[in-house]
Coordinates of N, CA and C in Angstrom, one line a residue:
M456 N 21.4 -10.9 -13.4 CA 20.5 -10.3 -14.4 C 19.4 -9.4 -13.7
S457 N 19.1 -8.3 -14.1 CA 18.1 -7.4 -13.5 C 16.7 -7.9 -14.0
I458 N 15.6 -7.5 -13.3 CA 14.3 -8.0 -13.7 C 13.9 -7.4 -15.0
Q459 N 14.6 -6.4 -15.6 CA 14.3 -5.9 -16.9 C 14.9 -6.7 -18.0
E460 N 15.9 -7.4 -17.7 CA 16.7 -8.1 -18.8 C 15.9 -9.3 -19.2
G461 N 16.2 -9.8 -20.4 CA 15.7 -11.0 -20.9 C 14.3 -10.8 -21.5
T462 N 13.8 -9.6 -21.6 CA 12.5 -9.3 -22.3 C 12.6 -7.9 -22.8
Q463 N 12.0 -7.7 -24.0 CA 11.9 -6.4 -24.6 C 10.7 -5.6 -23.9
E464 N 9.9 -6.3 -23.2 CA 8.8 -5.6 -22.6 C 9.2 -4.8 -21.4
K465 N 8.7 -3.6 -21.2 CA 9.0 -2.8 -20.0 C 8.2 -3.2 -18.9
I466 N 8.8 -3.6 -17.7 CA 8.1 -3.9 -16.6 C 7.5 -2.7 -15.9
G467 N 6.3 -2.7 -15.5 CA 5.6 -1.6 -14.8 C 5.5 -1.6 -13.4
L468 N 5.0 -0.5 -12.8 CA 4.8 -0.5 -11.3 C 3.4 -0.1 -11.0
V469 N 2.8 -1.0 -10.1 CA 1.4 -0.8 -9.7 C 1.4 -0.2 -8.3
F470 N 0.9 1.0 -8.1 CA 0.9 1.6 -6.8 C -0.4 1.5 -6.1
L471 N -0.3 1.0 -4.8 CA -1.5 0.8 -4.0 C -1.4 1.7 -2.7
S472 N -2.4 2.6 -2.6 CA -2.3 3.6 -1.5 C -2.9 3.0 -0.3
G473 N -2.6 3.8 0.9 CA -3.1 3.3 2.2 C -4.5 3.8 2.4
A474 N -5.1 3.5 3.5 CA -6.5 3.8 3.9 C -6.8 5.3 3.7
G475 N -7.9 5.5 3.1 CA -8.4 6.9 3.0 C -7.8 7.8 2.0
L476 N -6.8 7.3 1.3 CA -5.9 8.2 0.5 C -6.3 8.1 -1.0
D477 N -6.2 9.2 -1.6 CA -6.4 9.3 -3.1 C -5.2 8.6 -3.8
S478 N -5.4 8.0 -4.9 CA -4.3 7.4 -5.6 C -3.3 8.3 -6.1
R479 N -3.7 9.6 -6.3 CA -2.8 10.6 -6.8 C -1.8 11.0 -5.8
I480 N -1.8 10.5 -4.6 CA -0.9 10.8 -3.5 C 0.6 10.4 -4.1
W481 N 0.6 9.4 -5.1 CA 1.9 8.9 -5.6 C 2.4 9.9 -6.7
S482 N 1.8 10.9 -7.1 CA 2.1 11.8 -8.3 C 3.5 12.2 -8.2
K483 N 4.0 12.7 -7.2 CA 5.4 13.3 -7.1 C 6.4 12.2 -7.2
V484 N 6.0 10.9 -6.9 CA 7.0 9.8 -6.9 C 7.1 9.4 -8.4
V485 N 5.9 9.2 -9.1 CA 6.0 8.7 -10.4 C 6.5 9.7 -11.4
D486 N 6.5 11.0 -11.1 CA 7.0 12.1 -11.9 C 8.4 11.8 -12.2
G487 N 8.8 11.5 -13.4 CA 10.2 11.2 -13.7 C 10.5 9.8 -13.8
L488 N 9.7 8.9 -13.3 CA 10.0 7.5 -13.4 C 10.1 7.0 -14.9
E489 N 11.0 6.1 -15.2 CA 11.3 5.7 -16.6 C 10.4 4.4 -16.8
Y490 N 9.6 4.0 -15.9 CA 8.8 2.7 -16.0 C 7.3 3.1 -16.1
P491 N 6.6 2.3 -16.9 CA 5.1 2.5 -16.9 C 4.6 2.3 -15.5
H492 N 3.6 3.1 -15.2 CA 3.1 3.0 -13.8 C 1.6 3.2 -13.8
L493 N 1.0 2.5 -12.8 CA -0.5 2.6 -12.6 C -0.8 3.0 -11.2
M494 N -1.4 4.1 -10.9 CA -1.8 4.5 -9.6 C -3.2 4.0 -9.3
A495 N -3.3 2.8 -8.8 CA -4.6 2.2 -8.8 C -5.6 2.8 -7.9
T496 N -6.8 2.8 -8.2 CA -8.0 3.4 -7.3 C -8.6 2.2 -6.7
Y497 N -9.4 2.6 -5.7 CA -10.2 1.6 -4.9 C -11.7 1.8 -5.2
P498 N -12.6 0.8 -5.1 CA -14.0 0.9 -5.6 C -14.8 2.0 -5.0
R499 N -15.7 2.6 -5.9 CA -16.8 3.4 -5.5 C -16.3 4.7 -4.7
R500 N -15.2 5.2 -5.0 CA -14.6 6.4 -4.3 C -15.5 7.6 -4.3
K501 N -16.3 7.7 -5.3 CA -17.2 8.9 -5.5 C -18.6 8.7 -4.9
D502 N -18.8 7.4 -4.5 CA -20.2 7.1 -4.0 C -20.3 7.4 -2.5
S503 N -21.4 7.4 -1.9 CA -21.6 7.6 -0.5 C -21.0 6.5 0.3
M504 N -20.7 6.8 1.6 CA -20.2 5.7 2.4 C -21.2 4.6 2.7
E505 N -22.4 5.0 2.7 CA -23.5 4.0 2.9 C -23.4 2.9 1.7
S506 N -23.1 3.4 0.5 CA -23.1 2.4 -0.6 C -21.8 1.6 -0.6
R507 N -20.7 2.1 0.1 CA -19.5 1.4 0.1 C -19.2 0.5 1.3
K508 N -20.1 0.7 2.4 CA -19.8 0.0 3.6 C -19.8 -1.5 3.6
K509 N -20.5 -2.1 2.6 CA -20.6 -3.5 2.6 C -19.5 -4.2 1.7
L510 N -18.7 -3.3 1.1 CA -17.6 -3.9 0.2 C -16.7 -4.8 1.0
S511 N -16.2 -5.9 0.4 CA -15.3 -6.8 1.0 C -13.9 -6.5 0.4
L512 N -12.9 -7.1 1.1 CA -11.5 -7.1 0.6 C -11.5 -7.7 -0.9
D513 N -12.3 -8.7 -1.1 CA -12.3 -9.3 -2.5 C -12.8 -8.2 -3.5
D514 N -13.7 -7.4 -3.0 CA -14.2 -6.3 -3.9 C -13.1 -5.4 -4.3
Y515 N -12.3 -5.0 -3.3 CA -11.2 -4.1 -3.6 C -10.2 -4.8 -4.6
V516 N -9.8 -6.1 -4.3 CA -8.9 -6.7 -5.2 C -9.4 -6.9 -6.6
T517 N -10.7 -7.2 -6.7 CA -11.3 -7.4 -8.1 C -11.2 -6.0 -8.8
H518 N -11.5 -4.9 -8.1 CA -11.5 -3.6 -8.7 C -10.1 -3.3 -9.3
V519 N -9.1 -3.6 -8.4 CA -7.7 -3.3 -8.9 C -7.2 -4.2 -10.0
K520 N -7.6 -5.4 -9.9 CA -7.3 -6.4 -11.0 C -7.8 -5.9 -12.3
R521 N -9.0 -5.4 -12.3 CA -9.7 -4.9 -13.6 C -8.8 -3.8 -14.2
Q522 N -8.3 -2.9 -13.3 CA -7.5 -1.8 -13.8 C -6.2 -2.3 -14.3
I523 N -5.6 -3.3 -13.7 CA -4.3 -3.8 -14.3 C -4.5 -4.6 -15.6
D524 N -5.6 -5.3 -15.7 CA -5.9 -6.0 -17.0 C -6.1 -5.0 -18.1
E525 N -6.7 -3.8 -17.8 CA -6.9 -2.8 -18.9 C -5.7 -1.9 -19.1
W526 N -4.7 -2.1 -18.3 CA -3.6 -1.1 -18.3 C -2.6 -1.3 -19.4
G527 N -2.1 -2.6 -19.6 CA -1.1 -2.8 -20.7 C 0.0 -3.7 -20.3
P528 N 1.0 -3.3 -19.6 CA 2.2 -4.2 -19.3 C 1.8 -5.5 -18.7
R529 N 2.4 -6.6 -19.3 CA 2.0 -7.9 -18.8 C 2.6 -8.2 -17.4
R530 N 3.9 -7.7 -17.2 CA 4.6 -8.0 -15.9 C 4.7 -6.6 -15.2
F531 N 4.7 -6.8 -13.9 CA 4.6 -5.5 -13.0 C 5.2 -5.8 -11.7
V532 N 5.6 -4.8 -11.0 CA 6.0 -4.8 -9.6 C 4.9 -4.1 -8.8
I533 N 4.5 -4.7 -7.7 CA 3.5 -4.0 -6.8 C 4.2 -3.2 -5.8
V534 N 3.8 -2.0 -5.6 CA 4.3 -1.1 -4.6 C 3.1 -0.7 -3.7
A535 N 3.1 -1.3 -2.5 CA 2.0 -1.2 -1.6 C 2.3 -0.4 -0.3
H536 N 1.4 0.5 0.0 CA 1.6 1.3 1.2 C 0.5 1.0 2.3
S537 N 0.9 0.9 3.5 CA 0.0 0.8 4.7 C -1.0 -0.3 4.5
L538 N -2.3 0.1 4.5 CA -3.4 -0.9 4.3 C -3.3 -1.5 3.0
G539 N -2.7 -0.8 2.0 CA -2.6 -1.4 0.6 C -1.8 -2.7 0.6
G540 N -1.0 -2.9 1.7 CA -0.2 -4.1 1.7 C -1.1 -5.3 1.8
V541 N -2.2 -5.3 2.4 CA -3.1 -6.5 2.5 C -3.7 -6.7 1.1
I542 N -4.1 -5.7 0.4 CA -4.6 -5.8 -1.0 C -3.5 -6.3 -1.9
G543 N -2.3 -5.8 -1.7 CA -1.2 -6.1 -2.6 C -0.9 -7.6 -2.5
L544 N -0.8 -8.1 -1.3 CA -0.5 -9.5 -1.0 C -1.5 -10.5 -1.7
R545 N -2.8 -10.1 -1.6 CA -3.9 -10.9 -2.3 C -3.6 -10.9 -3.8
L546 N -3.4 -9.7 -4.3 CA -3.1 -9.6 -5.8 C -1.9 -10.4 -6.2
A547 N -0.8 -10.3 -5.4 CA 0.4 -11.0 -5.7 C 0.2 -12.5 -5.7
S548 N -0.7 -13.0 -4.9 CA -1.0 -14.5 -4.8 C -1.7 -15.0 -6.0
E549 N -2.4 -14.1 -6.7 CA -3.2 -14.5 -7.8 C -2.5 -14.3 -9.2
W550 N -1.4 -13.7 -9.2 CA -0.7 -13.3 -10.5 C 0.8 -13.8 -10.4
N551 N 1.0 -15.0 -10.1 CA 2.4 -15.5 -10.0 C 3.1 -15.3 -11.4
D552 N 2.4 -15.5 -12.5 CA 3.1 -15.5 -13.8 C 3.4 -14.0 -14.2
R553 N 2.7 -13.0 -13.7 CA 2.9 -11.7 -14.2 C 3.7 -10.9 -13.1
L554 N 3.7 -11.3 -11.9 CA 4.4 -10.5 -10.8 C 5.9 -10.6 -11.0
A555 N 6.5 -9.4 -11.1 CA 8.0 -9.3 -11.2 C 8.7 -9.0 -9.9
G556 N 7.9 -8.4 -9.0 CA 8.6 -7.9 -7.7 C 7.5 -7.4 -6.8
Y557 N 7.8 -7.2 -5.5 CA 6.9 -6.7 -4.5 C 7.7 -5.8 -3.5
I558 N 7.1 -4.6 -3.4 CA 7.7 -3.6 -2.5 C 6.7 -3.1 -1.5
S559 N 7.0 -3.2 -0.2 CA 6.1 -2.7 0.9 C 6.7 -1.3 1.3
V560 N 6.0 -0.3 1.3 CA 6.3 1.0 1.9 C 5.6 1.3 3.2
G561 N 6.2 0.9 4.3 CA 5.5 1.1 5.6 C 4.2 0.3 5.6
A562 N 4.2 -0.9 5.0 CA 2.9 -1.6 4.7 C 2.7 -2.7 5.6
A563 N 1.3 -3.0 5.7 CA 0.9 -4.1 6.6 C 1.2 -5.4 5.9
V564 N 1.8 -6.3 6.6 CA 2.2 -7.7 6.1 C 1.7 -8.7 7.1
P565 N 0.4 -9.2 7.1 CA 0.0 -10.2 8.0 C 0.5 -11.5 7.7
K566 N 0.6 -12.3 8.7 CA 0.9 -13.7 8.5 C -0.2 -14.4 7.7
N567 N 0.2 -15.6 7.1 CA -0.9 -16.3 6.4 C -2.1 -16.6 7.3
G568 N -3.3 -16.1 6.8 CA -4.5 -16.4 7.6 C -4.9 -15.1 8.4
G569 N -4.1 -14.1 8.3 CA -4.3 -12.9 9.1 C -5.0 -11.7 8.4
S570 N -5.3 -10.7 9.1 CA -6.0 -9.5 8.5 C -5.1 -8.3 8.8
F571 N -5.5 -7.1 8.3 CA -4.8 -5.9 8.6 C -4.8 -5.7 10.2
L572 N -6.0 -5.9 10.8 CA -6.1 -5.7 12.3 C -5.2 -6.7 13.0
S573 N -4.9 -7.8 12.5 CA -4.1 -8.9 13.1 C -2.6 -8.5 13.3
V574 N -2.2 -7.5 12.5 CA -0.8 -7.1 12.6 C -0.6 -6.2 13.8
L575 N -1.6 -5.6 14.3 CA -1.5 -4.5 15.3 C -1.2 -5.2 16.7
P576 N -0.5 -4.5 17.6 CA -0.3 -5.0 18.9 C -1.7 -5.2 19.6
F577 N -1.9 -6.1 20.5 CA -3.2 -6.4 21.0 C -4.0 -5.2 21.6
P578 N -3.5 -4.3 22.4 CA -4.2 -3.2 22.9 C -4.7 -2.4 21.7
Q579 N -3.8 -2.1 20.8 CA -4.2 -1.2 19.6 C -5.3 -1.9 18.8
R580 N -5.2 -3.2 18.7 CA -6.1 -4.0 17.9 C -7.5 -3.9 18.5
M581 N -7.6 -4.0 19.8 CA -8.9 -3.9 20.5 C -9.4 -2.5 20.4
L582 N -8.6 -1.6 20.5 CA -9.1 -0.2 20.4 C -9.6 0.2 19.0
I583 N -8.8 -0.2 18.0 CA -9.3 0.0 16.6 C -10.5 -0.7 16.3
S584 N -10.6 -2.0 16.8 CA -11.9 -2.7 16.6 C -13.1 -2.0 17.1
T585 N -12.9 -1.4 18.3 CA -14.0 -0.7 18.9 C -14.3 0.5 18.1
I586 N -13.3 1.3 17.7 CA -13.5 2.5 16.9 C -14.2 2.2 15.6
L587 N -13.8 1.1 14.9 CA -14.4 0.8 13.7 C -16.0 0.6 13.8
R588 N -16.4 0.0 15.0 CA -17.7 -0.4 15.2 C -18.5 0.9 15.5
I589 N -17.9 1.8 16.2 CA -18.6 2.9 16.7 C -18.6 4.1 15.8
I590 N -17.5 4.5 15.3 CA -17.4 5.8 14.5 C -17.0 5.5 13.1
G591 N -16.8 4.3 12.7 CA -16.4 4.0 11.3 C -14.9 4.1 11.0
T592 N -14.6 4.2 9.8 CA -13.2 4.1 9.4 C -12.5 5.4 9.1
K593 N -13.1 6.6 9.4 CA -12.4 7.8 9.2 C -12.0 8.3 10.6
P594 N -10.7 8.4 10.9 CA -10.3 8.9 12.2 C -10.6 10.4 12.4
P595 N -10.7 10.8 13.7 CA -10.8 12.2 14.0 C -9.7 13.0 13.3
E596 N -10.0 14.2 13.0 CA -9.0 15.1 12.4 C -7.6 15.2 13.2
A597 N -7.7 15.2 14.5 CA -6.5 15.3 15.3 C -5.7 14.0 15.2
V598 N -6.3 12.9 15.1 CA -5.6 11.6 14.8 C -4.9 11.6 13.5
I599 N -5.6 12.1 12.5 CA -5.0 12.1 11.1 C -3.7 13.1 11.2
R600 N -3.8 14.2 11.8 CA -2.7 15.1 11.9 C -1.6 14.5 12.7
A601 N -1.8 13.8 13.8 CA -0.7 13.3 14.6 C -0.1 12.0 14.0
G602 N -0.9 11.2 13.3 CA -0.4 9.9 12.7 C 0.0 10.0 11.2
L603 N -0.9 10.2 10.4 CA -0.6 10.2 8.9 C 0.3 11.3 8.6
C604 N 0.0 12.5 9.2 CA 0.5 13.8 8.7 C 1.6 14.3 9.6
S605 N 2.3 13.5 10.4 CA 3.2 14.0 11.5 C 4.3 14.9 10.9
D606 N 4.8 14.6 9.7 CA 6.0 15.4 9.2 C 5.6 16.2 7.9
L607 N 4.3 16.4 7.7 CA 3.9 17.1 6.5 C 3.7 18.6 6.8
S608 N 3.7 19.4 5.7 CA 3.4 20.8 5.8 C 1.9 21.0 6.1
A609 N 1.6 22.3 6.5 CA 0.2 22.6 6.8 C -0.6 22.4 5.6
E610 N -0.1 22.7 4.5 CA -0.9 22.6 3.3 C -1.1 21.2 2.9
Q611 N -0.1 20.3 3.0 CA -0.2 18.9 2.7 C -1.2 18.2 3.7
T612 N -1.1 18.6 5.0 CA -2.0 18.1 6.0 C -3.5 18.4 5.7
A613 N -3.7 19.7 5.3 CA -5.1 20.1 5.0 C -5.6 19.2 3.8
E614 N -4.8 19.0 2.8 CA -5.2 18.2 1.7 C -5.6 16.7 2.1
I615 N -4.8 16.2 2.9 CA -5.0 14.8 3.4 C -6.4 14.8 4.2
I616 N -6.5 15.7 5.1 CA -7.7 15.7 6.0 C -9.0 15.9 5.1
N617 N -9.0 16.9 4.2 CA -10.1 17.2 3.3 C -10.5 16.1 2.3
G618 N -9.3 15.4 1.9 CA -9.6 14.4 0.9 C -9.8 12.9 1.4
F619 N -9.7 12.8 2.8 CA -9.7 11.4 3.3 C -11.1 10.8 3.1
T620 N -11.1 9.6 2.4 CA -12.2 8.8 2.1 C -12.3 7.6 3.0
P621 N -13.3 7.4 3.8 CA -13.3 6.2 4.7 C -13.5 4.9 3.8
E622 N -12.7 3.9 4.3 CA -12.8 2.6 3.6 C -13.9 1.7 4.2
A623 N -14.2 0.6 3.5 CA -15.1 -0.4 4.1 C -14.4 -1.1 5.3
V624 N -15.2 -1.4 6.2 CA -14.7 -2.1 7.5 C -13.9 -3.4 7.1
R625 N -14.6 -4.1 6.2 CA -14.1 -5.5 5.9 C -12.6 -5.4 5.3
V626 N -12.2 -4.3 4.7 CA -10.8 -4.3 4.3 C -9.9 -4.4 5.4
Y627 N -10.3 -4.0 6.6 CA -9.4 -4.1 7.8 C -9.6 -5.5 8.5
T628 N -10.7 -6.1 8.3 CA -11.0 -7.3 9.1 C -10.9 -8.6 8.2
D629 N -11.1 -8.6 6.9 CA -11.1 -9.8 6.2 C -9.7 -10.4 6.2
R630 N -9.7 -11.7 6.3 CA -8.4 -12.5 6.4 C -7.9 -12.9 5.1
I631 N -6.6 -12.9 4.9 CA -6.0 -13.4 3.6 C -5.2 -14.6 3.9
K632 N -5.3 -15.7 3.1 CA -4.6 -16.9 3.2 C -3.5 -16.9 2.1
V633 N -2.6 -16.2 2.3 CA -1.4 -16.1 1.4 C -0.1 -16.0 2.1
S634 N 0.9 -16.5 1.4 CA 2.3 -16.4 1.9 C 3.0 -15.3 1.1
P635 N 4.2 -14.8 1.7 CA 4.9 -13.8 0.9 C 5.3 -14.3 -0.5
P636 N 5.2 -13.4 -1.5 CA 5.4 -13.7 -2.9 C 6.8 -14.2 -3.2
A637 N 6.9 -15.2 -4.1 CA 8.2 -15.8 -4.4 C 8.8 -15.0 -5.6
V638 N 9.1 -13.7 -5.3 CA 9.7 -12.8 -6.3 C 10.6 -11.8 -5.5
P639 N 11.5 -11.1 -6.1 CA 12.2 -10.2 -5.4 C 11.3 -9.2 -4.6
T640 N 11.7 -9.0 -3.3 CA 11.0 -8.3 -2.4 C 11.8 -7.2 -1.6
L641 N 11.2 -6.1 -1.3 CA 11.8 -5.0 -0.6 C 10.8 -4.5 0.4
Y642 N 11.3 -4.1 1.6 CA 10.6 -3.4 2.6 C 11.2 -2.0 2.8
V643 N 10.4 -1.0 2.6 CA 10.9 0.4 2.9 C 10.4 0.7 4.3
K644 N 11.4 0.9 5.2 CA 11.1 1.1 6.6 C 11.1 2.7 6.8
L645 N 10.0 3.2 7.5 CA 9.8 4.7 7.7 C 10.2 5.0 9.2
T646 N 11.4 5.5 9.4 CA 11.9 5.6 10.7 C 11.2 6.6 11.7
K647 N 10.5 7.6 11.1 CA 9.7 8.5 12.0 C 8.3 8.3 11.9
D648 N 7.8 7.2 11.5 CA 6.4 6.8 11.3 C 5.7 6.9 12.7
K649 N 4.6 7.7 12.8 CA 3.8 7.7 14.1 C 2.6 6.8 13.9
E650 N 2.4 6.3 12.7 CA 1.2 5.5 12.5 C 1.6 4.0 12.6
F651 N 2.6 3.5 12.0 CA 3.3 2.2 12.1 C 4.6 2.4 12.8
S652 N 4.7 2.1 14.0 CA 6.0 2.4 14.7 C 7.1 1.5 14.0
P653 N 8.4 2.0 14.2 CA 9.4 1.2 13.7 C 9.5 -0.3 14.2
S654 N 9.1 -0.5 15.5 CA 9.0 -1.8 16.0 C 8.0 -2.6 15.3
L655 N 6.8 -2.0 15.1 CA 5.8 -2.7 14.3 C 6.2 -3.0 12.8
Q656 N 6.9 -2.1 12.3 CA 7.4 -2.3 10.9 C 8.4 -3.5 10.9
N657 N 9.2 -3.6 12.0 CA 10.1 -4.8 12.1 C 9.3 -6.1 12.1
K658 N 8.2 -6.1 12.7 CA 7.3 -7.3 12.6 C 6.9 -7.5 11.2
M659 N 6.6 -6.5 10.5 CA 6.2 -6.6 9.1 C 7.3 -7.2 8.2
I660 N 8.5 -6.7 8.6 CA 9.7 -7.2 7.8 C 9.9 -8.6 8.1
S661 N 9.7 -9.0 9.4 CA 9.9 -10.4 9.7 C 8.9 -11.3 8.9
N662 N 7.6 -10.8 8.8 CA 6.5 -11.6 8.1 C 6.8 -11.7 6.6
L663 N 7.4 -10.6 6.0 CA 7.7 -10.6 4.6 C 8.9 -11.3 4.2
S664 N 9.9 -11.3 5.1 CA 11.2 -11.9 4.8 C 11.8 -11.3 3.4
P665 N 11.9 -10.0 3.3 CA 12.3 -9.5 2.0 C 13.9 -9.7 1.8
Q666 N 14.2 -9.7 0.5 CA 15.7 -9.7 0.2 C 16.3 -8.4 0.6
W667 N 15.6 -7.3 0.6 CA 16.2 -6.0 0.9 C 15.3 -5.2 1.8
V668 N 16.0 -4.5 2.8 CA 15.3 -3.5 3.5 C 16.0 -2.2 3.4
R669 N 15.3 -1.2 3.1 CA 15.8 0.2 2.9 C 15.1 1.1 3.9
S670 N 15.7 2.2 4.4 CA 15.0 3.1 5.4 C 14.9 4.5 4.8
L671 N 13.8 5.2 5.2 CA 13.6 6.6 4.9 C 13.3 7.3 6.2
N672 N 13.9 8.4 6.4 CA 13.8 9.2 7.6 C 12.6 10.1 7.5
T673 N 11.4 9.4 7.4 CA 10.2 10.1 7.2 C 9.0 9.6 8.1
G674 N 7.9 10.3 8.1 CA 6.7 9.7 8.7 C 6.0 8.8 7.8
H675 N 4.7 8.6 8.0 CA 3.9 7.6 7.3 C 3.7 7.8 5.8
L676 N 3.9 9.0 5.3 CA 3.6 9.4 4.0 C 4.8 9.9 3.2
P677 N 5.8 9.0 3.0 CA 7.1 9.5 2.3 C 6.8 9.9 0.9
M678 N 5.8 9.5 0.3 CA 5.5 9.9 -1.1 C 5.2 11.4 -1.2
L679 N 4.9 12.0 0.0 CA 4.7 13.4 0.1 C 5.9 14.1 0.8
S680 N 6.4 13.5 1.8 CA 7.5 14.2 2.5 C 8.9 14.0 1.9
D681 N 9.0 12.9 1.2 CA 10.3 12.7 0.5 C 10.2 11.9 -0.8
P682 N 9.4 12.4 -1.7 CA 9.1 11.8 -3.0 C 10.4 11.3 -3.7
D683 N 11.5 12.2 -3.7 CA 12.6 11.9 -4.5 C 13.4 10.8 -3.8
G684 N 13.4 10.7 -2.5 CA 14.1 9.6 -1.8 C 13.4 8.3 -2.1
L685 N 12.1 8.3 -2.0 CA 11.3 7.0 -2.3 C 11.5 6.7 -3.8
R686 N 11.4 7.6 -4.7 CA 11.6 7.3 -6.1 C 13.0 6.6 -6.4
A687 N 14.0 7.2 -5.7 CA 15.3 6.6 -5.9 C 15.4 5.1 -5.3
I688 N 14.7 4.8 -4.3 CA 14.8 3.5 -3.8 C 14.0 2.6 -4.7
L689 N 12.9 3.0 -5.4 CA 12.2 2.2 -6.3 C 13.1 2.0 -7.5
E690 N 13.7 3.0 -8.1 CA 14.6 2.8 -9.2 C 15.7 1.9 -9.0
E691 N 16.3 2.0 -7.8 CA 17.4 1.1 -7.4 C 16.8 -0.4 -7.4
F692 N 15.6 -0.6 -6.9 CA 15.1 -2.0 -6.9 C 14.9 -2.5 -8.3
M693 N 14.4 -1.6 -9.2 CA 14.1 -2.1 -10.6 C 15.4 -2.4 -11.3
I694 N 16.5 -1.8 -10.9 CA 17.8 -2.1 -11.6 C 18.4 -3.3 -11.0
N695 N 18.4 -3.4 -9.7 CA 19.2 -4.4 -9.0 C 18.5 -5.7 -8.6
A696 N 17.2 -5.8 -8.7 CA 16.5 -7.0 -8.3 C 16.9 -8.1 -9.2
R697 N 17.0 -9.3 -8.6 CA 17.4 -10.5 -9.5 C 16.6 -11.7 -9.2

């Protein structure tokens, strides 16, 4: 039986974006989807960085929960990308009765008690910790180009750089005490990712222990470089998850 059967209610999809990214980054993926969808936003996006810097991971989770409560569908599948994986796992742990599935798209999956930083290899973890303390959470333009935007067009890259919104430091450092959700799970591995290497994604897959692993031959932002391919994977999950 698919996760749609046994209920007249349409199960929705909640999309959680990665660090610095606007929720509308999912627009080309949701275009044509047959399922209700929510492209969740993060708190105080239009405020100054000074007003956002003390936000905690709990503040992000609470902000997304409020949107889901006001949205409509009772049951939903979380689709989490990159840093959004930490937020998604926290949400999943608090909504066992409403969660119908969980999909990680090149997403962070820390072990129980870990943080986003904890998933990184030790040298990278120390480097990122230093960078967060000194220059904050917006990487230099060259780093964004080489990592996030490695396979995007010049126009797409410019939009990402110009629209990048620094996150609160605690979203990277706050720890979560949760286990993988007890629902159908999928990890979408991004084989050309320069931000989360394939070997690092293998570690995330091990932490999540998903029922399914699918691959896309893209960099870190498949919702821009291959929205049709990503949409097809999501639709397959919604049909076949049991």
